[in-house]
Amino acid sequence: LALSVELARFNLDVWHATDFIPPQFGARRQIASIYDLTFLHYPQFLTAESRRYYNDQIAWAVRRADHILTISHASKADIVDLLHVPPEKITVQHLAADSSFKPLSAGETASVRDQLKLPDTFILFVGTFEPRKNIDGLLRAYDLLRRDMRDAPPLVLAGNRGWLYEATLSLIDELDLSQSVLLRESLSQEVMPALYNLAYMLVLPSHYEGFGLPALEAMACGVPPIVSRRSSLPEVVGNVSLLIDPDDPCDIAEAMARMLNDTTWYAEQRAASLKRAAQFTWEHAAQVALSVYTM
């Protein structure tokens, strides 16, 4: 309510609520961004407090908004199916990787390798440490990979701790992986392009994503991703990448093994990754937003 009162002073033509909750009043046209519906698909992956908050707010948001922006066709389908919003009220606005995500030379990445104490070759995961990201499944798959390939490169988990992360981190010790799984937390945005460039592959085995920006950032750096065949991820990677079943650690392990062993195919995937990433631009995202603002 306080925001609505404050906005009313400006007589706004458009208000875009990027956190999906529009004010009660204060603008002639109200746009809401809804990124994903994880809390409806996987309520068990959130705390009880978070579930209550999102469930209370989402119904209000879709009623109040004049139009909804979302970041994938998969998310649009969810909004239509689960929230019963007419499809014509929703526009897809794909994300893009920042221009800093690009192939870098060894000289440009050396300082980050030293700063983060990274090995010569490693498998990378980027994302919040929370159940939705399926790090548990990745750890079990990595354990299988190491049993079959004793010289498998280390696994680097880069991100921040989210809700319900404790069981995931304890699994590292349960599987006796503490020497080969490296945690790199609270990283600055400045080191991320180099981190991707230094990785051999990215693995993103999420149960659900609204978009999956790390997959796109990796491809923009020429690093092939392995992603789940669920939600938005196949839409983002296109024909690049290996699609895996996030509930099957064997499937994930086999994909990582192929990426490591098939060097000819891997080189082809690196080139294809760059081409795919170039199809997503912030200029196009801005044009989509402007078209919605001026409807």
Coordinates of C-alpha atoms in Angstrom, one line a residue:
L1 CA 0.0 0.0 0.0
A2 CA 2.8 2.4 0.8
L3 CA 4.3 1.8 -2.6
S4 CA 1.0 2.5 -4.3
V5 CA 0.6 5.8 -2.4
E6 CA 4.2 6.8 -3.4
L7 CA 3.6 5.9 -7.1
A8 CA 0.4 7.9 -7.3
R9 CA 2.3 11.1 -7.0
F10 CA 4.0 10.5 -10.3
N11 CA 0.9 9.7 -12.4
L12 CA 2.8 6.8 -14.2
D13 CA 1.8 5.4 -17.5
V14 CA 3.4 2.0 -16.8
W15 CA 4.7 0.2 -13.8
H16 CA 6.7 -3.0 -14.3
A17 CA 6.8 -5.2 -11.2
T18 CA 9.9 -7.3 -11.8
D19 CA 9.2 -9.2 -8.6
F20 CA 5.8 -10.1 -9.9
I21 CA 3.8 -8.2 -7.2
P22 CA 2.2 -5.1 -8.7
P23 CA 1.0 -2.2 -6.5
Q24 CA -2.6 -1.8 -5.7
F25 CA -2.8 1.4 -7.7
G26 CA -0.5 4.1 -9.0
A27 CA -0.1 3.4 -12.7
R28 CA -2.4 3.3 -15.7
R29 CA -0.9 0.0 -16.9
Q30 CA 0.7 -2.6 -14.7
I31 CA 3.1 -5.3 -15.9
A32 CA 4.3 -8.2 -13.8
S33 CA 7.2 -10.5 -14.4
I34 CA 6.7 -14.1 -13.3
Y35 CA 9.8 -16.1 -13.8
D36 CA 8.7 -19.6 -12.7
L37 CA 6.2 -21.6 -10.6
T38 CA 8.6 -23.8 -8.7
F39 CA 6.5 -23.3 -5.5
L40 CA 3.5 -24.9 -7.2
H41 CA 5.5 -27.8 -8.9
Y42 CA 7.7 -28.6 -6.0
P43 CA 6.4 -27.1 -2.7
Q44 CA 8.6 -29.5 -0.7
F45 CA 11.6 -27.7 -2.0
L46 CA 10.6 -24.5 -0.1
T47 CA 10.3 -23.6 3.5
A48 CA 6.7 -23.4 4.9
E49 CA 7.1 -19.6 5.2
S50 CA 8.2 -19.2 1.6
R51 CA 5.3 -21.4 0.4
R52 CA 2.8 -19.3 2.2
Y53 CA 4.2 -16.1 0.8
Y54 CA 4.3 -17.1 -2.8
N55 CA 0.9 -18.8 -2.7
D56 CA -0.7 -15.7 -1.1
Q57 CA 0.9 -13.3 -3.6
I58 CA 0.7 -15.0 -6.9
A59 CA -3.1 -15.0 -7.2
W60 CA -3.2 -11.3 -6.4
A61 CA -0.5 -10.6 -9.0
V62 CA -2.2 -12.4 -11.9
R63 CA -5.5 -10.7 -11.2
R64 CA -4.0 -7.2 -10.8
A65 CA -1.5 -7.2 -13.7
D66 CA -2.7 -6.0 -17.1
H67 CA -0.1 -8.1 -18.7
I68 CA 2.5 -10.7 -17.7
L69 CA 6.1 -11.1 -18.9
T70 CA 7.8 -14.5 -18.4
I71 CA 11.2 -15.8 -19.4
S72 CA 10.4 -19.0 -21.3
H73 CA 7.6 -20.7 -23.2
A74 CA 7.8 -23.5 -20.6
S75 CA 7.0 -20.9 -17.9
K76 CA 4.2 -19.4 -20.0
A77 CA 2.6 -22.9 -20.3
D78 CA 2.8 -23.3 -16.6
I79 CA 1.1 -19.9 -15.9
V80 CA -1.7 -20.9 -18.3
D81 CA -2.1 -24.4 -16.9
L82 CA -1.6 -23.8 -13.2
L83 CA -2.9 -20.2 -12.8
H84 CA -5.5 -20.3 -15.5
V85 CA -4.3 -17.1 -17.1
P86 CA -5.3 -16.5 -20.8
P87 CA -2.3 -17.1 -23.0
E88 CA -2.9 -13.8 -24.8
K89 CA -2.2 -12.0 -21.5
I90 CA 1.4 -13.5 -21.3
T91 CA 4.4 -12.6 -23.4
V92 CA 7.7 -14.5 -23.4
Q93 CA 10.8 -12.4 -22.9
H94 CA 13.9 -14.7 -23.1
L95 CA 16.9 -13.7 -21.0
A96 CA 20.4 -13.2 -22.4
A97 CA 24.0 -13.5 -21.2
D98 CA 25.8 -10.4 -20.3
S99 CA 28.4 -9.3 -22.8
S100 CA 31.2 -10.2 -20.4
F101 CA 30.4 -13.9 -20.9
K102 CA 32.6 -14.7 -23.9
P103 CA 35.6 -16.8 -24.7
L104 CA 38.7 -15.6 -22.8
S105 CA 42.4 -16.4 -23.2
A106 CA 44.5 -18.2 -20.7
G107 CA 46.1 -15.0 -19.8
E108 CA 42.7 -13.4 -19.1
T109 CA 41.6 -16.2 -16.8
A110 CA 44.9 -17.0 -14.9
S111 CA 44.3 -14.6 -12.0
V112 CA 40.9 -16.1 -11.3
R113 CA 42.3 -19.6 -11.4
D114 CA 44.9 -18.6 -8.8
Q115 CA 42.3 -16.7 -6.7
L116 CA 39.9 -19.5 -6.5
K117 CA 42.5 -22.3 -6.4
L118 CA 41.0 -24.1 -9.4
P119 CA 42.5 -27.3 -10.9
D120 CA 43.5 -27.5 -14.6
T121 CA 40.3 -29.4 -15.6
F122 CA 37.0 -29.5 -13.7
I123 CA 33.3 -30.0 -14.0
L124 CA 31.2 -27.0 -13.0
F125 CA 27.9 -26.4 -11.4
V126 CA 26.6 -22.9 -11.0
G127 CA 23.5 -22.0 -8.9
T128 CA 22.0 -21.7 -5.5
F129 CA 22.5 -24.6 -3.2
E130 CA 18.9 -25.7 -2.7
P131 CA 16.9 -28.9 -3.5
R132 CA 15.4 -27.6 -6.7
K133 CA 18.8 -27.5 -8.3
N134 CA 19.3 -31.3 -7.7
I135 CA 22.8 -31.0 -6.5
D136 CA 22.1 -34.3 -4.6
G137 CA 21.5 -36.0 -7.9
L138 CA 24.7 -34.5 -9.4
L139 CA 26.7 -35.7 -6.4
R140 CA 25.4 -39.2 -6.7
A141 CA 26.1 -39.1 -10.5
Y142 CA 29.6 -37.8 -9.9
D143 CA 30.2 -40.6 -7.4
L144 CA 29.3 -43.1 -10.1
L145 CA 31.6 -41.3 -12.6
R146 CA 34.6 -41.5 -10.2
R147 CA 34.0 -45.2 -9.7
D148 CA 34.3 -45.9 -13.4
M149 CA 36.8 -43.2 -14.1
R150 CA 39.3 -42.8 -11.3
D151 CA 41.0 -39.8 -13.0
A152 CA 37.7 -37.9 -13.4
P153 CA 38.3 -34.2 -12.9
P154 CA 37.1 -32.5 -9.7
L155 CA 33.6 -31.1 -9.4
V156 CA 33.3 -27.4 -8.5
L157 CA 30.0 -26.2 -7.0
A158 CA 29.8 -22.5 -7.4
G159 CA 27.0 -20.5 -5.7
N160 CA 25.3 -19.4 -2.5
R161 CA 23.5 -21.4 0.2
G162 CA 19.8 -21.3 -0.2
W163 CA 17.0 -22.8 1.8
L164 CA 17.2 -26.5 2.9
Y165 CA 20.8 -26.8 1.8
E166 CA 22.1 -28.7 4.8
A167 CA 21.3 -32.2 3.5
T168 CA 23.0 -31.5 0.2
L169 CA 26.2 -30.4 1.7
S170 CA 26.2 -33.3 4.2
L171 CA 25.9 -35.7 1.2
I172 CA 29.4 -34.7 0.1
D173 CA 30.8 -36.3 3.3
E174 CA 28.5 -39.3 3.1
L175 CA 29.8 -40.1 -0.3
D176 CA 33.4 -39.5 0.7
L177 CA 33.8 -36.8 -1.9
S178 CA 35.2 -34.0 0.2
Q179 CA 38.6 -34.3 -1.6
S180 CA 37.1 -34.1 -5.1
V181 CA 34.1 -31.8 -4.7
L182 CA 35.2 -28.1 -4.3
L183 CA 32.8 -25.5 -2.9
R184 CA 33.3 -21.9 -4.2
E185 CA 30.8 -19.7 -2.5
S186 CA 29.8 -16.0 -2.6
L187 CA 31.6 -15.3 -5.8
S188 CA 31.6 -11.9 -7.3
Q189 CA 30.0 -11.3 -10.7
E190 CA 33.4 -10.2 -12.0
V191 CA 35.0 -13.7 -11.7
M192 CA 32.1 -15.6 -13.3
P193 CA 33.1 -15.2 -17.0
A194 CA 36.6 -16.6 -16.2
L195 CA 35.1 -19.4 -14.1
Y196 CA 33.0 -20.6 -16.9
N197 CA 35.9 -20.3 -19.4
L198 CA 38.1 -22.4 -17.1
A199 CA 35.5 -25.2 -16.8
Y200 CA 35.5 -28.2 -19.1
M201 CA 31.7 -28.5 -18.9
L202 CA 28.7 -27.2 -17.0
V203 CA 26.2 -29.6 -15.5
L204 CA 22.8 -28.2 -14.6
P205 CA 20.5 -31.2 -13.6
S206 CA 17.8 -29.0 -12.1
H207 CA 14.4 -30.5 -11.3
Y208 CA 12.9 -27.2 -12.6
E209 CA 14.0 -23.9 -14.0
G210 CA 12.2 -20.9 -15.3
F211 CA 15.0 -20.3 -17.8
G212 CA 18.4 -21.6 -16.7
L213 CA 20.7 -18.7 -17.2
P214 CA 23.9 -20.6 -16.2
A215 CA 23.5 -22.8 -19.2
L216 CA 23.3 -19.8 -21.5
E217 CA 26.3 -18.1 -19.8
A218 CA 28.4 -21.3 -20.2
M219 CA 27.5 -21.5 -23.9
A220 CA 28.4 -17.9 -24.4
C221 CA 31.9 -18.8 -23.1
G222 CA 32.0 -21.8 -25.5
V223 CA 31.5 -24.3 -22.6
P224 CA 29.1 -27.1 -23.4
P225 CA 26.3 -27.7 -20.8
I226 CA 24.6 -30.9 -19.7
V227 CA 21.0 -30.0 -18.6
S228 CA 17.8 -31.6 -17.6
R229 CA 15.2 -32.4 -20.2
R230 CA 12.6 -30.7 -18.1
S231 CA 10.9 -27.3 -18.0
S232 CA 12.7 -24.5 -19.9
L233 CA 16.2 -26.0 -20.2
P234 CA 15.7 -27.8 -23.6
E235 CA 14.3 -24.5 -24.9
V236 CA 17.4 -22.6 -23.9
V237 CA 20.1 -25.0 -25.2
G238 CA 18.3 -26.1 -28.4
N239 CA 20.2 -28.8 -30.2
V240 CA 23.4 -28.1 -28.1
S241 CA 24.0 -30.1 -25.0
L242 CA 23.2 -33.5 -23.7
L243 CA 19.7 -33.8 -22.1
I244 CA 19.5 -35.9 -19.0
D245 CA 16.9 -37.3 -16.7
P246 CA 17.5 -35.4 -13.4
D247 CA 16.1 -38.4 -11.4
D248 CA 18.6 -40.8 -12.9
P249 CA 22.2 -40.4 -11.6
C250 CA 23.4 -43.1 -14.1
D251 CA 22.1 -41.0 -16.9
I252 CA 23.9 -37.9 -15.6
A253 CA 27.1 -39.9 -15.1
E254 CA 27.0 -41.3 -18.6
A255 CA 26.5 -37.8 -20.1
M256 CA 29.6 -36.5 -18.1
A257 CA 31.6 -39.5 -19.3
R258 CA 30.7 -38.9 -22.9
M259 CA 31.7 -35.2 -22.6
L260 CA 35.1 -36.3 -21.2
N261 CA 35.8 -39.1 -23.5
D262 CA 34.5 -38.1 -27.0
T263 CA 36.9 -35.3 -27.8
T264 CA 35.7 -34.8 -31.4
W265 CA 32.1 -34.5 -30.4
Y266 CA 33.1 -32.2 -27.5
A267 CA 34.9 -29.8 -29.9
E268 CA 31.8 -29.7 -32.1
Q269 CA 29.7 -28.9 -29.0
R270 CA 31.9 -26.0 -28.1
A271 CA 31.4 -24.4 -31.5
A272 CA 27.7 -25.0 -31.4
S273 CA 27.4 -23.5 -27.9
L274 CA 28.7 -20.2 -29.1
K275 CA 26.3 -20.1 -32.0
R276 CA 23.3 -21.0 -29.8
A277 CA 24.2 -18.4 -27.2
A278 CA 24.4 -15.6 -29.9
Q279 CA 20.7 -16.1 -30.6
F280 CA 19.8 -14.6 -27.2
T281 CA 20.3 -10.8 -26.9
W282 CA 19.3 -8.1 -24.4
E283 CA 18.4 -5.9 -27.3
H284 CA 15.7 -8.3 -28.3
A285 CA 14.6 -8.6 -24.6
A286 CA 14.3 -4.8 -24.4
Q287 CA 12.2 -4.7 -27.7
V288 CA 9.8 -7.3 -26.2
A289 CA 9.4 -5.3 -23.0
L290 CA 8.8 -2.1 -25.0
S291 CA 6.2 -3.8 -27.1
V292 CA 4.3 -4.9 -23.9
Y293 CA 4.6 -1.4 -22.3
T294 CA 3.0 0.2 -25.4
M295 CA 0.2 -2.3 -26.1

